CSV table of C-alpha atoms in Angstrom, one decimal:
chain,number,residue,atom,x,y,z
V,194,GLY,CA,0.0,0.0,0.0
V,195,GLN,CA,0.9,3.6,-0.2
V,196,ASN,CA,1.5,5.5,3.0
V,197,ILE,CA,3.1,8.9,3.8
V,198,ASP,CA,3.5,9.9,7.4
V,199,GLN,CA,4.3,13.4,8.8
V,200,PRO,CA,3.5,15.0,12.1
V,201,THR,CA,0.2,16.7,12.4
V,202,GLU,CA,1.3,19.9,14.0
V,203,MET,CA,4.5,21.6,15.1
V,204,THR,CA,5.1,24.9,16.9
V,205,ALA,CA,8.3,26.9,16.7
V,206,THR,CA,9.5,30.4,17.6
V,207,GLU,CA,10.3,33.2,15.2
V,208,GLY,CA,13.9,33.2,14.2
V,209,ALA,CA,14.4,29.5,15.1
V,210,ILE,CA,15.0,26.4,13.0
V,211,VAL,CA,12.4,23.7,12.5
V,212,GLN,CA,12.7,20.3,10.9
V,213,ILE,CA,9.6,18.6,9.5
V,214,ASN,CA,10.0,14.9,9.0
V,215,CYS,CA,8.3,12.7,6.4
V,216,THR,CA,8.4,8.9,6.0
V,217,TYR,CA,7.0,7.0,3.1
V,218,GLN,CA,6.1,3.5,2.0
V,219,THR,CA,5.1,3.5,-1.6
V,220,SER,CA,5.1,0.9,-4.4
V,221,GLY,CA,7.5,2.9,-6.4
V,222,PHE,CA,9.6,6.1,-6.2
V,223,ASN,CA,10.3,8.8,-8.7
V,224,GLY,CA,10.9,11.8,-6.6
V,225,LEU,CA,9.7,13.5,-3.4
V,226,PHE,CA,8.2,17.0,-3.2
V,227,TRP,CA,7.6,19.5,-0.4
V,228,TYR,CA,4.8,22.0,-0.8
V,229,GLN,CA,3.7,24.9,1.4
V,230,GLN,CA,0.0,25.6,1.7
V,231,HIS,CA,-1.6,28.5,3.4
V,232,ALA,CA,-5.2,28.0,4.5
V,233,GLY,CA,-7.7,28.1,1.7
V,234,GLU,CA,-5.0,28.4,-1.0
V,235,ALA,CA,-3.4,26.0,-3.4
V,236,PRO,CA,-0.1,24.5,-2.5
V,237,THR,CA,3.1,26.1,-3.7
V,238,PHE,CA,6.2,24.2,-4.7
V,239,LEU,CA,9.2,24.3,-2.3
V,240,SER,CA,11.6,21.5,-3.2
V,241,TYR,CA,12.2,18.3,-5.2
V,242,ASN,CA,14.5,15.5,-4.3
V,243,VAL,CA,15.1,12.4,-6.4
V,244,LEU,CA,18.6,11.5,-5.3
V,245,ASP,CA,19.9,11.0,-1.7
V,246,GLY,CA,21.2,14.1,0.0
V,247,LEU,CA,20.4,17.7,0.9
V,248,GLU,CA,19.0,20.3,-1.5
V,249,GLU,CA,19.3,23.8,-0.2
V,250,LYS,CA,17.3,26.8,-1.4
V,251,GLY,CA,17.6,29.9,0.7
V,252,ARG,CA,16.0,29.4,4.1
V,253,PHE,CA,14.6,26.1,3.0
V,254,SER,CA,16.5,22.8,2.7
V,255,SER,CA,15.2,19.3,2.0
V,256,PHE,CA,16.9,16.0,2.6
V,257,LEU,CA,16.2,12.5,1.2
V,258,SER,CA,17.3,9.0,2.1
V,259,ARG,CA,15.7,6.6,-0.3
V,260,SER,CA,16.9,3.5,1.5
V,261,LYS,CA,15.2,4.7,4.7
V,262,GLY,CA,12.1,6.0,3.0
V,263,TYR,CA,12.7,9.3,4.8
V,264,SER,CA,12.8,13.0,4.1
V,265,TYR,CA,12.8,16.2,6.1
V,266,LEU,CA,12.2,19.8,5.3
V,267,LEU,CA,14.4,22.3,7.3
V,268,LEU,CA,13.2,25.8,7.7
V,269,LYS,CA,15.8,28.3,9.1
V,270,GLU,CA,15.3,31.9,10.5
V,271,LEU,CA,11.6,31.3,10.9
V,272,GLN,CA,9.3,34.1,10.0
V,273,MET,CA,5.6,34.6,11.0
V,274,LYS,CA,4.6,34.1,7.4
V,275,ASP,CA,6.0,30.6,7.5
V,276,SER,CA,3.0,29.6,9.5
V,277,ALA,CA,1.3,27.2,7.0
V,278,SER,CA,0.8,23.5,6.3
V,279,TYR,CA,3.7,21.7,4.7
V,280,LEU,CA,2.9,18.8,2.5
V,281,CYS,CA,5.2,15.9,1.6
V,282,ALA,CA,4.4,14.2,-1.6
V,283,VAL,CA,5.9,11.1,-3.4
V,284,ARG,CA,5.6,10.4,-7.1
V,285,ASP,CA,5.5,6.8,-8.2
V,286,THR,CA,7.9,5.1,-10.6
V,287,GLY,CA,5.8,5.7,-13.7
V,288,GLY,CA,5.6,9.3,-12.8
V,289,PHE,CA,1.9,9.3,-13.2
V,290,LYS,CA,0.7,9.5,-9.6
V,291,THR,CA,1.7,11.8,-6.9
V,292,ILE,CA,0.6,10.8,-3.4
V,293,PHE,CA,0.4,13.5,-0.7
V,294,GLY,CA,0.8,13.2,3.0
V,295,ALA,CA,-1.8,14.8,5.3
V,296,GLY,CA,0.5,17.8,5.9
V,297,THR,CA,2.1,19.3,8.9
V,298,ARG,CA,0.6,22.5,10.3
V,299,LEU,CA,3.4,24.7,11.5
V,300,PHE,CA,2.6,27.5,13.9
V,301,VAL,CA,5.3,30.2,14.2
V,302,LYS,CA,5.0,32.3,17.4
V,303,ALA,CA,6.7,35.5,18.3
X,186,SER,CA,5.0,29.0,-17.8
X,187,GLN,CA,2.3,26.6,-17.1
X,188,THR,CA,-0.9,27.7,-15.5
X,189,ILE,CA,-4.2,26.1,-14.5
X,190,HIS,CA,-7.5,27.9,-14.6
X,191,GLN,CA,-10.0,26.3,-12.3
X,192,TRP,CA,-13.5,27.4,-11.6
X,193,PRO,CA,-15.6,28.3,-9.8
X,194,ALA,CA,-13.6,29.3,-6.7
X,195,THR,CA,-16.5,28.5,-4.3
X,196,LEU,CA,-19.7,26.6,-4.8
X,197,VAL,CA,-22.6,25.7,-2.6
X,198,GLN,CA,-24.8,23.0,-3.9
X,199,PRO,CA,-27.8,21.0,-2.4
X,200,VAL,CA,-27.6,17.3,-1.7
X,201,GLY,CA,-28.6,15.3,-4.8
X,202,SER,CA,-27.7,18.1,-7.3
X,203,PRO,CA,-25.2,17.5,-10.1
X,204,LEU,CA,-21.7,18.9,-10.2
X,205,SER,CA,-19.3,20.0,-12.9
X,206,LEU,CA,-15.9,21.5,-12.1
X,207,GLU,CA,-13.7,22.4,-14.9
X,208,CYS,CA,-10.0,23.2,-15.3
X,209,THR,CA,-8.0,24.2,-18.3
X,210,VAL,CA,-4.3,24.3,-18.8
X,211,GLU,CA,-2.2,26.9,-20.5
X,212,GLY,CA,1.4,27.1,-21.4
X,213,THR,CA,2.1,23.4,-22.1
X,214,SER,CA,0.7,20.4,-23.9
X,215,ASN,CA,0.2,16.8,-23.0
X,216,PRO,CA,0.3,17.3,-19.2
X,217,ASN,CA,-0.7,14.7,-16.7
X,218,LEU,CA,-3.7,16.0,-15.0
X,219,TYR,CA,-5.1,15.2,-11.5
X,220,TRP,CA,-8.1,15.9,-9.4
X,221,TYR,CA,-7.4,16.0,-5.6
X,222,ARG,CA,-9.8,16.6,-2.7
X,223,GLN,CA,-8.8,18.0,0.6
X,224,ALA,CA,-11.2,17.5,3.4
X,225,ALA,CA,-10.9,20.0,6.3
X,226,GLY,CA,-7.8,19.4,8.3
X,227,ARG,CA,-6.6,16.6,6.1
X,228,GLY,CA,-4.2,16.0,3.3
X,229,LEU,CA,-4.7,15.9,-0.5
X,230,GLN,CA,-6.5,12.7,-1.6
X,231,LEU,CA,-6.0,11.7,-5.2
X,232,LEU,CA,-9.3,11.1,-6.9
X,233,PHE,CA,-8.5,10.8,-10.6
X,234,TYR,CA,-5.5,11.2,-12.9
X,235,SER,CA,-5.2,11.3,-16.6
X,236,VAL,CA,-2.2,10.9,-18.9
X,237,GLY,CA,-4.0,11.8,-22.1
X,238,ILE,CA,-7.3,12.6,-23.9
X,239,GLY,CA,-10.0,10.1,-22.8
X,240,GLN,CA,-7.7,8.3,-20.4
X,241,ILE,CA,-8.9,8.4,-16.8
X,242,SER,CA,-7.7,6.4,-13.8
X,243,SER,CA,-9.8,6.4,-10.7
X,244,GLU,CA,-8.1,6.0,-7.3
X,245,VAL,CA,-11.0,6.0,-4.9
X,246,PRO,CA,-14.5,4.5,-5.5
X,247,GLN,CA,-17.0,7.2,-5.1
X,248,ASN,CA,-19.9,8.9,-6.8
X,249,LEU,CA,-17.6,11.3,-8.7
X,250,SER,CA,-16.4,10.9,-12.3
X,251,ALA,CA,-13.8,12.6,-14.4
X,252,SER,CA,-13.4,13.2,-18.1
X,253,ARG,CA,-10.7,14.7,-20.4
X,254,PRO,CA,-12.4,15.7,-23.6
X,255,GLN,CA,-9.4,17.7,-24.8
X,256,ASP,CA,-5.7,17.7,-24.0
X,257,ARG,CA,-5.9,20.8,-21.8
X,258,GLN,CA,-9.3,20.3,-20.3
X,259,PHE,CA,-10.2,18.2,-17.3
X,260,ILE,CA,-13.6,17.9,-15.8
X,261,LEU,CA,-14.8,16.5,-12.5
X,262,SER,CA,-18.5,15.6,-12.3
X,263,SER,CA,-21.2,14.1,-10.2
X,264,LYS,CA,-24.8,13.2,-11.0
X,265,LYS,CA,-25.9,13.4,-7.4
X,266,LEU,CA,-23.9,15.1,-4.7
X,267,LEU,CA,-23.6,13.7,-1.2
X,268,LEU,CA,-22.9,15.7,2.0
X,269,SER,CA,-19.6,13.9,2.2
X,270,ASP,CA,-18.5,15.4,-1.1
X,271,SER,CA,-17.9,18.7,0.6
X,272,GLY,CA,-14.3,19.8,0.5
X,273,PHE,CA,-11.6,21.6,-1.3
X,274,TYR,CA,-11.0,20.3,-4.8
X,275,LEU,CA,-7.7,20.9,-6.6
X,276,CYS,CA,-6.9,20.4,-10.2
X,277,VAL,CA,-3.2,19.7,-10.7
X,278,GLY,CA,-1.0,19.4,-13.8
X,279,SER,CA,2.4,17.8,-14.1
X,280,VAL,CA,5.0,18.0,-16.8
X,281,ASN,CA,8.3,16.1,-15.9
X,282,THR,CA,9.2,17.1,-12.4
X,283,GLU,CA,7.0,20.2,-12.2
X,284,ALA,CA,3.6,20.3,-10.8
X,285,PHE,CA,1.3,23.3,-11.1
X,286,PHE,CA,-1.9,23.8,-9.2
X,287,GLY,CA,-5.2,25.5,-9.9
X,288,GLN,CA,-6.5,27.8,-7.2
X,289,GLY,CA,-9.0,25.2,-6.0
X,290,THR,CA,-12.8,25.1,-5.6
X,291,ARG,CA,-14.3,25.1,-2.2
X,292,LEU,CA,-17.5,23.0,-2.5
X,293,THR,CA,-20.1,22.9,0.3
X,294,VAL,CA,-22.9,20.5,-0.1
X,295,VAL,CA,-25.9,21.5,2.0
């Protein structure tokens, strides 16, 4: 079966660093995505990993370990506007289906 | 760049009424297209995906159906809505590693 797990909620302080974990069990793997979604809006793309290792993009970094079925999204220098849901998504081998996790709601407090 | 136009943005429909949500794609051809539903506080659930005209794969048994009459047109339909069909519906397109999202339709069945 297909399963993607991420924590339901996290809280962090403005200026701090937060790591959002994602584990997956899928029938195939052709890339892992992280998206940010503000309430009532469509998700926006943050990162894409297909090979093991760390991808850095400004304040956001994403890590992948295919052998462990594990990824994390790292957010540095948190800002209030980073309060949102963060979705982990895995695309299957054929590249046709993308399965989303339930998302992690991040609350950034002052 | 690729964009998806999805309408309407909000919709209130009575139980038992029909549904038709439409999305159209601009800026690319032959995309993979997807309909996702997001229930309140939950992740994106894949409903249908299409790799080409007339090709529809259903992921979850339900009273919804999808059609792709043209390469850049994807339609989600129902003959009779249920209360449980309420949610946020997203049309998503994908070309290679990129995914692009419509703005979503918030459907409330009353």
